[in-house]
Short mmCIF file of C-alpha atoms in Angstrom, two decimals:
data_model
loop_
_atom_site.label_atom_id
_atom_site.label_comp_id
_atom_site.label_asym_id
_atom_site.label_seq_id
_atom_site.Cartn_x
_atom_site.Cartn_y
_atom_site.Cartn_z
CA UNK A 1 129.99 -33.80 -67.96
CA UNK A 2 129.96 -35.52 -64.29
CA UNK A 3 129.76 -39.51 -64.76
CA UNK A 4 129.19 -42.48 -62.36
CA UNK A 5 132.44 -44.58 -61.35
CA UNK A 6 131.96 -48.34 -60.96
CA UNK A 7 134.50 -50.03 -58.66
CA UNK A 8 133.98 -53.71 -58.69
CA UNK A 9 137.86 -54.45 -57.36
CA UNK A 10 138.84 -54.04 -53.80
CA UNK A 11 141.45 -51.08 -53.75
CA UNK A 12 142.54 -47.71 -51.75
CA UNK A 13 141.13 -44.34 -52.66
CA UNK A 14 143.13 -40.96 -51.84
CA UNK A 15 143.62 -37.75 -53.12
CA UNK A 16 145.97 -34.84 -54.49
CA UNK A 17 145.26 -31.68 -55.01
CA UNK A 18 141.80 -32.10 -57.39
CA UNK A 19 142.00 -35.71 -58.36
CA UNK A 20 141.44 -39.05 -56.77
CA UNK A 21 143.36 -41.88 -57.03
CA UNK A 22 141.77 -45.52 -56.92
CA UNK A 23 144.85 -48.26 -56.77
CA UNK A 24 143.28 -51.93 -56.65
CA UNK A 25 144.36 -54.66 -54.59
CA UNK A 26 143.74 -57.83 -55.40
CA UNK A 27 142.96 -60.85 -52.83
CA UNK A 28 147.37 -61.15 -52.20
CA UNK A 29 147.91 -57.46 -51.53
CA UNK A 30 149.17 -56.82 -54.62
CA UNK A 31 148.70 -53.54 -55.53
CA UNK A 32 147.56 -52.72 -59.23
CA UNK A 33 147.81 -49.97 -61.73
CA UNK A 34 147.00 -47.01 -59.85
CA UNK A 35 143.93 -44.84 -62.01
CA UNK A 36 143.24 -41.19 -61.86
CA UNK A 37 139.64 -39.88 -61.30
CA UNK A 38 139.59 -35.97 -61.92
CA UNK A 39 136.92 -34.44 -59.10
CA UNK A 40 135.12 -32.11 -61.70
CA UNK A 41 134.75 -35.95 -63.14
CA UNK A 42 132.86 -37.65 -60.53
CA UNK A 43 129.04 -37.80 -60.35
CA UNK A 44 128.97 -40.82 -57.92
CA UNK A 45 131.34 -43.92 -57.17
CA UNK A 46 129.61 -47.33 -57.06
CA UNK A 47 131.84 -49.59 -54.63
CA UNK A 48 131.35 -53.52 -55.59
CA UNK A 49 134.51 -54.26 -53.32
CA UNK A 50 136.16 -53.13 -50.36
CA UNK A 51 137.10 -49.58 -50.00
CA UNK A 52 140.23 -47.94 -48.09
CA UNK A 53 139.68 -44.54 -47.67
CA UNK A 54 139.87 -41.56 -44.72
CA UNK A 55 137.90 -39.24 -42.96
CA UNK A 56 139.66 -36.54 -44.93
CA UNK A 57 138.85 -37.89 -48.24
CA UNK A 58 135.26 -38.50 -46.84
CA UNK A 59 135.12 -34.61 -46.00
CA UNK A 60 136.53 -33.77 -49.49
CA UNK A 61 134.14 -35.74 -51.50
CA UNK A 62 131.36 -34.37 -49.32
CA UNK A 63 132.05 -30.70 -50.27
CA UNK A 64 132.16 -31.39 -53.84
CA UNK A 65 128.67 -33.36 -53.31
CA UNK A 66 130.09 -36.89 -54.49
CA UNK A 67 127.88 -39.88 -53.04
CA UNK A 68 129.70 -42.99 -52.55
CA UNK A 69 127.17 -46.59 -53.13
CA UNK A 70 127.96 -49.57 -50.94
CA UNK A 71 127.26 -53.20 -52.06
CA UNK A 72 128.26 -56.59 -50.55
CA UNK A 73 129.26 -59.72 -52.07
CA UNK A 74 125.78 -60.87 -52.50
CA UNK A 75 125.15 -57.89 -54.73
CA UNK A 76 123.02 -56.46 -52.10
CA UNK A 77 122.60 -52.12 -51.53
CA UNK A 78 124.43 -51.96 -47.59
CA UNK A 79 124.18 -48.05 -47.71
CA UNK A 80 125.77 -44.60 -49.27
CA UNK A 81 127.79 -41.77 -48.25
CA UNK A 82 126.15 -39.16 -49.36
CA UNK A 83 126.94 -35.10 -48.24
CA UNK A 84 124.77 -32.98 -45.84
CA UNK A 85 121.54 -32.40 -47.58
CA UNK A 86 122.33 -28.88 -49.35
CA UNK A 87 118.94 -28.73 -51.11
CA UNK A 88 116.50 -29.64 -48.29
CA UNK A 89 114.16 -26.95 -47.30
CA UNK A 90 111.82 -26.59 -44.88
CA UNK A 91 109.03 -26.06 -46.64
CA UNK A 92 108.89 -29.27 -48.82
CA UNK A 93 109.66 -31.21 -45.73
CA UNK A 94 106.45 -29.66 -44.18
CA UNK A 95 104.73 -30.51 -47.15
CA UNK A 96 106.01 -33.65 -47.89
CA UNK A 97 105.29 -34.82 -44.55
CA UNK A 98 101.60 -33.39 -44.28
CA UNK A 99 100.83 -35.82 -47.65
CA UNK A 100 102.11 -39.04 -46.17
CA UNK A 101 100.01 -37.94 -42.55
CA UNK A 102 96.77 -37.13 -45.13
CA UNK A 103 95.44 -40.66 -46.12
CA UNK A 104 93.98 -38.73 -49.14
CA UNK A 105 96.70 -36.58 -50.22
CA UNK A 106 98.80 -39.86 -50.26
CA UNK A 107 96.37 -42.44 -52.04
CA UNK A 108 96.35 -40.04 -54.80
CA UNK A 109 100.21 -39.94 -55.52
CA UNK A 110 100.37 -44.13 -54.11
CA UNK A 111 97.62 -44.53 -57.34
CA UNK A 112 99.13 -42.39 -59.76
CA UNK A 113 102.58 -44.36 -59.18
CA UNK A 114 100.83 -47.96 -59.65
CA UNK A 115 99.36 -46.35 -62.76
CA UNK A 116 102.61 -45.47 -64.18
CA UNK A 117 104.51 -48.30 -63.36
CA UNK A 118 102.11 -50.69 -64.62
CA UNK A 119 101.59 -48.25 -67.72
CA UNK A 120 105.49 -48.90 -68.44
CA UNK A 121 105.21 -52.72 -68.07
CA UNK A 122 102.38 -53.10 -70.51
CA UNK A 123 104.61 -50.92 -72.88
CA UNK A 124 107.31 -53.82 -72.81
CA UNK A 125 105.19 -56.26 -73.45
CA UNK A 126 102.96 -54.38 -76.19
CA UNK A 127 107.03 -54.10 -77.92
CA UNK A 128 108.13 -57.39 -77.56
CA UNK A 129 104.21 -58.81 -78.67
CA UNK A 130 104.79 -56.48 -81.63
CA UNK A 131 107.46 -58.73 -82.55
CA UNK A 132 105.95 -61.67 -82.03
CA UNK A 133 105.78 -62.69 -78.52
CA UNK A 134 102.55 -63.76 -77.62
CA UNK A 135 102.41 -61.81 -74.26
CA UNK A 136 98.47 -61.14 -74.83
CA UNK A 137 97.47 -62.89 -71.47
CA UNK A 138 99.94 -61.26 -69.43
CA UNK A 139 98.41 -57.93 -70.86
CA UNK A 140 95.03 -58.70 -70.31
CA UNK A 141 95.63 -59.56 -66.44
CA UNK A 142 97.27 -56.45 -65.85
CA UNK A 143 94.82 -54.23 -67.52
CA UNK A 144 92.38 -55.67 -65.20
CA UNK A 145 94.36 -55.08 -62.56
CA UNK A 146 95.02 -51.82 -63.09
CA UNK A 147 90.66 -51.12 -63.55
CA UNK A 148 90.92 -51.86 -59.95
CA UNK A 149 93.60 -49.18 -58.71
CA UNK A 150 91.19 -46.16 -58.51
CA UNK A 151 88.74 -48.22 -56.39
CA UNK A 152 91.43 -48.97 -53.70
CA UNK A 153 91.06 -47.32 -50.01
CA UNK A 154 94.15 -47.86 -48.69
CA UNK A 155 97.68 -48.02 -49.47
CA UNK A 156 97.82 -51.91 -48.37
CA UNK A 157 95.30 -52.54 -50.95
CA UNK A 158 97.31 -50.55 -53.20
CA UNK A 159 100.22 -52.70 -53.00
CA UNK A 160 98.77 -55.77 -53.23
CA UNK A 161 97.61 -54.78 -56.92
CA UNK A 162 100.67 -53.96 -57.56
CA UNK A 163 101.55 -57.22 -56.35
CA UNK A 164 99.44 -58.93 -58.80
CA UNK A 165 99.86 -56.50 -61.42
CA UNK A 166 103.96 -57.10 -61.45
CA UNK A 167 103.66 -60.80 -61.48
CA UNK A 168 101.18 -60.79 -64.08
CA UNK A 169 104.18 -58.75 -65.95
CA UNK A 170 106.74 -61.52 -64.83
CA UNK A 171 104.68 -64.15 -65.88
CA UNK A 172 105.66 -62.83 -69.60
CA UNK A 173 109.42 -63.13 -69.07
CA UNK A 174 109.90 -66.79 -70.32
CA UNK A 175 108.10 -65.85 -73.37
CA UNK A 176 110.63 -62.51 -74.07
CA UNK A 177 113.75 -64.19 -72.79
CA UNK A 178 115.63 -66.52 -75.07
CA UNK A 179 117.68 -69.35 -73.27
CA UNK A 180 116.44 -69.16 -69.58
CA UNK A 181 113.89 -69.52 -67.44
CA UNK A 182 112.67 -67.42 -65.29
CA UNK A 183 109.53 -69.25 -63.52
CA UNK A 184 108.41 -67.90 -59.93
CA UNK A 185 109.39 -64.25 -58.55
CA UNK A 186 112.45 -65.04 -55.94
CA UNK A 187 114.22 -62.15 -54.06
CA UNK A 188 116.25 -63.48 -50.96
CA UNK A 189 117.74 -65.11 -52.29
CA UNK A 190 117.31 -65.59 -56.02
CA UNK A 191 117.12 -68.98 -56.87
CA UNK A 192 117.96 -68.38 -60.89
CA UNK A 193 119.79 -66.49 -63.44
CA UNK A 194 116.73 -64.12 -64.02
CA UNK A 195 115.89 -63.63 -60.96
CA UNK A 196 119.41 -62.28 -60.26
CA UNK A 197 119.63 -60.33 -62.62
CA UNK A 198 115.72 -58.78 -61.62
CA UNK A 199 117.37 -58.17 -58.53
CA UNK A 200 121.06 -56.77 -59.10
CA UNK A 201 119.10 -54.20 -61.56
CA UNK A 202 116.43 -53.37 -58.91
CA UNK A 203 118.96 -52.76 -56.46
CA UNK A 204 120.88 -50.27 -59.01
CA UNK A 205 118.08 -48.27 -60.14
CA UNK A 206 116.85 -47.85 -56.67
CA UNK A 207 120.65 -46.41 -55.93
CA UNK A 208 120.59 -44.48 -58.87
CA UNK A 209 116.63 -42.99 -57.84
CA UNK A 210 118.60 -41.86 -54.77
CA UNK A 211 121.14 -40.22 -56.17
CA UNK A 212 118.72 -38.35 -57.99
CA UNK A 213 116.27 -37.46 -55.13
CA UNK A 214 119.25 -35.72 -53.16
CA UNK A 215 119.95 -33.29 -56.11
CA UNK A 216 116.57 -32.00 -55.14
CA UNK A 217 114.56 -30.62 -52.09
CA UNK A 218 112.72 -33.90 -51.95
CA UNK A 219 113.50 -35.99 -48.24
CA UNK A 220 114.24 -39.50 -49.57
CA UNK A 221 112.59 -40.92 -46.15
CA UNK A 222 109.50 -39.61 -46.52
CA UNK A 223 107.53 -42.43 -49.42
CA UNK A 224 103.96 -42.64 -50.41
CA UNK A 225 103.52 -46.00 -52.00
CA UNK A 226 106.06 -47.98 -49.64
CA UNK A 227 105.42 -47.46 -46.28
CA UNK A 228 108.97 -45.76 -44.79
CA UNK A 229 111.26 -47.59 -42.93
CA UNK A 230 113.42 -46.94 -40.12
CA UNK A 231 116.85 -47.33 -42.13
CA UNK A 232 115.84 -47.22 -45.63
CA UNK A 233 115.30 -44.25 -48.40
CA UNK A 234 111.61 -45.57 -49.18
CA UNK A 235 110.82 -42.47 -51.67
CA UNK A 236 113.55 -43.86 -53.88
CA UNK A 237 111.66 -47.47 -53.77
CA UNK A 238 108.39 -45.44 -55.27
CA UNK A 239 110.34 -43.29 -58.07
CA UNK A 240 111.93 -46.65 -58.92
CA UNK A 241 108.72 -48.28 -59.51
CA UNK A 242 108.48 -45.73 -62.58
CA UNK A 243 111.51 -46.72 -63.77
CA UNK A 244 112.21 -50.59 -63.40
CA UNK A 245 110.07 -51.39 -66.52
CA UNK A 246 112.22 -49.01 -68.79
CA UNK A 247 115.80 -49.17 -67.38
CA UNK A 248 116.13 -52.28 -65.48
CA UNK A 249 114.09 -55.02 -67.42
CA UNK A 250 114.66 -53.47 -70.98
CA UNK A 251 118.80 -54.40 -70.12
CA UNK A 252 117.47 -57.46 -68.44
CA UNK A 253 116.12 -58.77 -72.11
CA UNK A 254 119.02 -56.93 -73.90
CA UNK A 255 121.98 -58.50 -72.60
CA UNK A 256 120.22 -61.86 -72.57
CA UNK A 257 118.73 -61.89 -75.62
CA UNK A 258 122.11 -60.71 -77.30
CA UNK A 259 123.90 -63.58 -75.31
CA UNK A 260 126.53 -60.56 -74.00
CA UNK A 261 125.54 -62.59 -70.19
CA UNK A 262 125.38 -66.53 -70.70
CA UNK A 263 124.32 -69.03 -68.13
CA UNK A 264 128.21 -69.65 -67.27
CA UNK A 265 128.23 -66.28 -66.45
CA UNK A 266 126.30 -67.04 -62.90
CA UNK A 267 126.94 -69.45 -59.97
CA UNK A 268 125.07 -71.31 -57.87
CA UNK A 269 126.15 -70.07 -54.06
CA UNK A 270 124.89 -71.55 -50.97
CA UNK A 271 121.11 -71.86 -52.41
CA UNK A 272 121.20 -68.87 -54.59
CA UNK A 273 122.24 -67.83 -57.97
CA UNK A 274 124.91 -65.12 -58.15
CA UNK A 275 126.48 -63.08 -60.73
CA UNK A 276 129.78 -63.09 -61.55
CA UNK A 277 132.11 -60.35 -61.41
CA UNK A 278 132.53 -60.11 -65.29
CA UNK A 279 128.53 -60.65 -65.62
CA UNK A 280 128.21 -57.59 -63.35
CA UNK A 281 130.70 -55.75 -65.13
CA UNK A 282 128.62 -56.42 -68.30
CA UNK A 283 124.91 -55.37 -66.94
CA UNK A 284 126.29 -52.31 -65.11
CA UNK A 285 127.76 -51.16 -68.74
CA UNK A 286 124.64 -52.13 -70.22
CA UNK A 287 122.66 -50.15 -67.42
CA UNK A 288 125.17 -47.10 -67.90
CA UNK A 289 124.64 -47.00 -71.37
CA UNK A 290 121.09 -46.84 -71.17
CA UNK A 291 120.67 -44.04 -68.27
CA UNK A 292 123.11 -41.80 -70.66
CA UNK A 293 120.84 -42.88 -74.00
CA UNK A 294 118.78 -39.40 -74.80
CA UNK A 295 115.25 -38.77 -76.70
CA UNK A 296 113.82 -36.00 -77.40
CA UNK A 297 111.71 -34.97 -74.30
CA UNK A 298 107.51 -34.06 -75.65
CA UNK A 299 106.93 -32.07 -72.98
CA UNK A 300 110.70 -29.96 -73.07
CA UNK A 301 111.54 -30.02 -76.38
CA UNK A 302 114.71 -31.14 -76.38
CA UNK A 303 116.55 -34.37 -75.56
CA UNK A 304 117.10 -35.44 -72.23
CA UNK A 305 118.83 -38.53 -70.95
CA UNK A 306 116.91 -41.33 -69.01
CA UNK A 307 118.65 -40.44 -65.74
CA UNK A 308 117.95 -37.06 -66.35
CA UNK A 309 114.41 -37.85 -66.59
CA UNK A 310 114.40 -39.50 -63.16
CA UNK A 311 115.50 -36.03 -61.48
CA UNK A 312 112.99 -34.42 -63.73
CA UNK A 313 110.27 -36.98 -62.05
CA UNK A 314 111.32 -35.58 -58.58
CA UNK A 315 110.98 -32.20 -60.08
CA UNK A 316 107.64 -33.38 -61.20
CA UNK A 317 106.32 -34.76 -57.57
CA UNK A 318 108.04 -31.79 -55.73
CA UNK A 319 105.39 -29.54 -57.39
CA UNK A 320 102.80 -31.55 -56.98
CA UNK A 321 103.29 -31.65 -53.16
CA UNK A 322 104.09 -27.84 -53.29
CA UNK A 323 100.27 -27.58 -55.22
CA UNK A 324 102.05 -25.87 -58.32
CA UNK A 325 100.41 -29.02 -60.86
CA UNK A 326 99.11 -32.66 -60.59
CA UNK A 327 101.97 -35.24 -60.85
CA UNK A 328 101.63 -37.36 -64.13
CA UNK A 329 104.77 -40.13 -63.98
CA UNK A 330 106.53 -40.57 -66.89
CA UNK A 331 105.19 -43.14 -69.29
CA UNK A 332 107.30 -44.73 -72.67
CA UNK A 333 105.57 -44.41 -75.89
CA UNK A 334 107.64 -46.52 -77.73
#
């Protein structure tokens, strides 16, 4: 079974034969104890720290279909290798592109997102209220909120419910989270430990999202929710929106609640709050864990891991766009 490959040390990469070879380097040159990384292996390589590697090996991992994630110091997503597009057709692209051009065609799958996402956030809270967190405002807000989605014209409109809706969610944080405080939303930069870790997790389940919308016929460019960017994969920022609520915040509360990250675990750098490199090491094993947990699947059958379930989501919207069957995101019952 293909895996992910975190590399949070700065190092070379090259290759014999079938295998790779990472050797890390620390900040003297030193070279450390070199690791083997069988192809058949690889699913994707995360890179936390600088990477030495050739064209040659480029070429090599892009006929075996290996993406390579790029992140900088400030934990921030700076791009991917990824291989030529093998799956892309031309009639998805067609399609895809005629429902972003239809304002119709893309309020309905823009709406049916929101609904989802916010669907998965009030599951979180209705499981941590059920163990007595009093998170009943919070879920009040958003459900009126969400009364408002179907009434929405446009996509702008769309988004600033959303807006509302996910503070309205984050608003419940200090009341789940033991230990910290999380207080107002803060992206760039984060100002706390929270909203760090909001952010490092964000970042890795919109990577992950990608990874998963290449393994099907699905352009990442083309978005219906986000409006797409010139240099960004905005279809992965709508998928995510599915997913945050389940894979990013449920690890969030995990590893703080279990005290496996601790406020000594952060730093504060140049007016914002940053992880350090054994706090990363910690949510990303937390993260991993959780995309390889499996239930069984009520539609399928059978069980099915949670990043499974994200390419089964793409599956999902690719029909719907083709006009085989309505999408319906994924939403937790548990």
């Amino acid at each position: 079974m293909k895996k992910s490959y975190y590399l949070f040390n700065p190092g070379r990469m090259s290759r014999k034969d079938n295998t790779l070879y990472f050797t890390p380097v620390d900040e003297h040159g030193n070279e450390g104890q070199v690791r083997p990384i069988p192809v058949e292996s690889v699913d994707n390589l995360y890179c936390f720290g600088s990477l030495d590697a050739n064209s040659a090996l480029f070429n090599f991992m892009g006929k075996n279909h290996i993406s390579v994630h790029f992140f900088d110091y400030y934990e921030h997503y700076t791009g991917s290798f990824m291989s030529k597009d093998y799956l892309l057709a031309g009639k998805m692209q067609v399609e895809q592109t005629k429902h972003y051009i239809s304002d119709k065609k893309r309020m309905v799958i823009a709406q049916t997102l929101i609904n989802g996402a916010a669907f998965n956030m009030s599951r979180n809270l209705k499981y941590y209220q059920s163990r007595g967190k009093d998170v009943t405002s919070s879920l009040e807000r958003i459900e009126n909120y969400v009364s408002l989605i179907e009434s929405a014209k446009k996509v702008d409109e769309l988004m600033g419910i959303e807006g509302n809706i996910r503070q309205a969610y984050y608003d419940a944080f200090d009341t789940i989270i033991n230990d910290f405080e999380m207080g107002n939303r803060s992206k760039k930069p984060p100002k706390n430990e929270v909203n760090a870790l909001i952010s490092f997790g964000n970042m890795m389940c919109y990577t992950m999202c990608l990874d998963q919308i290449y393994h099907t016929q699905l352009n990442p460019t083309i978005s219906f929710l986000h409006e797409p960017g010139v240099r960004r994969y905005s279809l992965a920022l709508d998928i995510s929106e599915i997913f945050k609520p389940l894979l990013v915040d449920r690890t969030i509360f995990s590893v703080l609640n279990k005290k496996q990250i601790q406020a000594n675990d952060f730093r504060q750098d140049t007016n914002r709050c940053v992880l350090k490199d054994n706090a990363k090491k910690v949510f990303v094993q937390a993260f991993d864990e959780r995309l390889k947990e499996t239930f069984k699947h009520r539609t399928l059958g059978r069980n099915v891991s949670y990043k499974h379930l994200v390419k089964l989501e793409c599956y999902k919207l690719s029909k719907h766009i083709l006009g085989i069957e309505t999408y319906k995101p994924f939403k937790m019952m548990w």
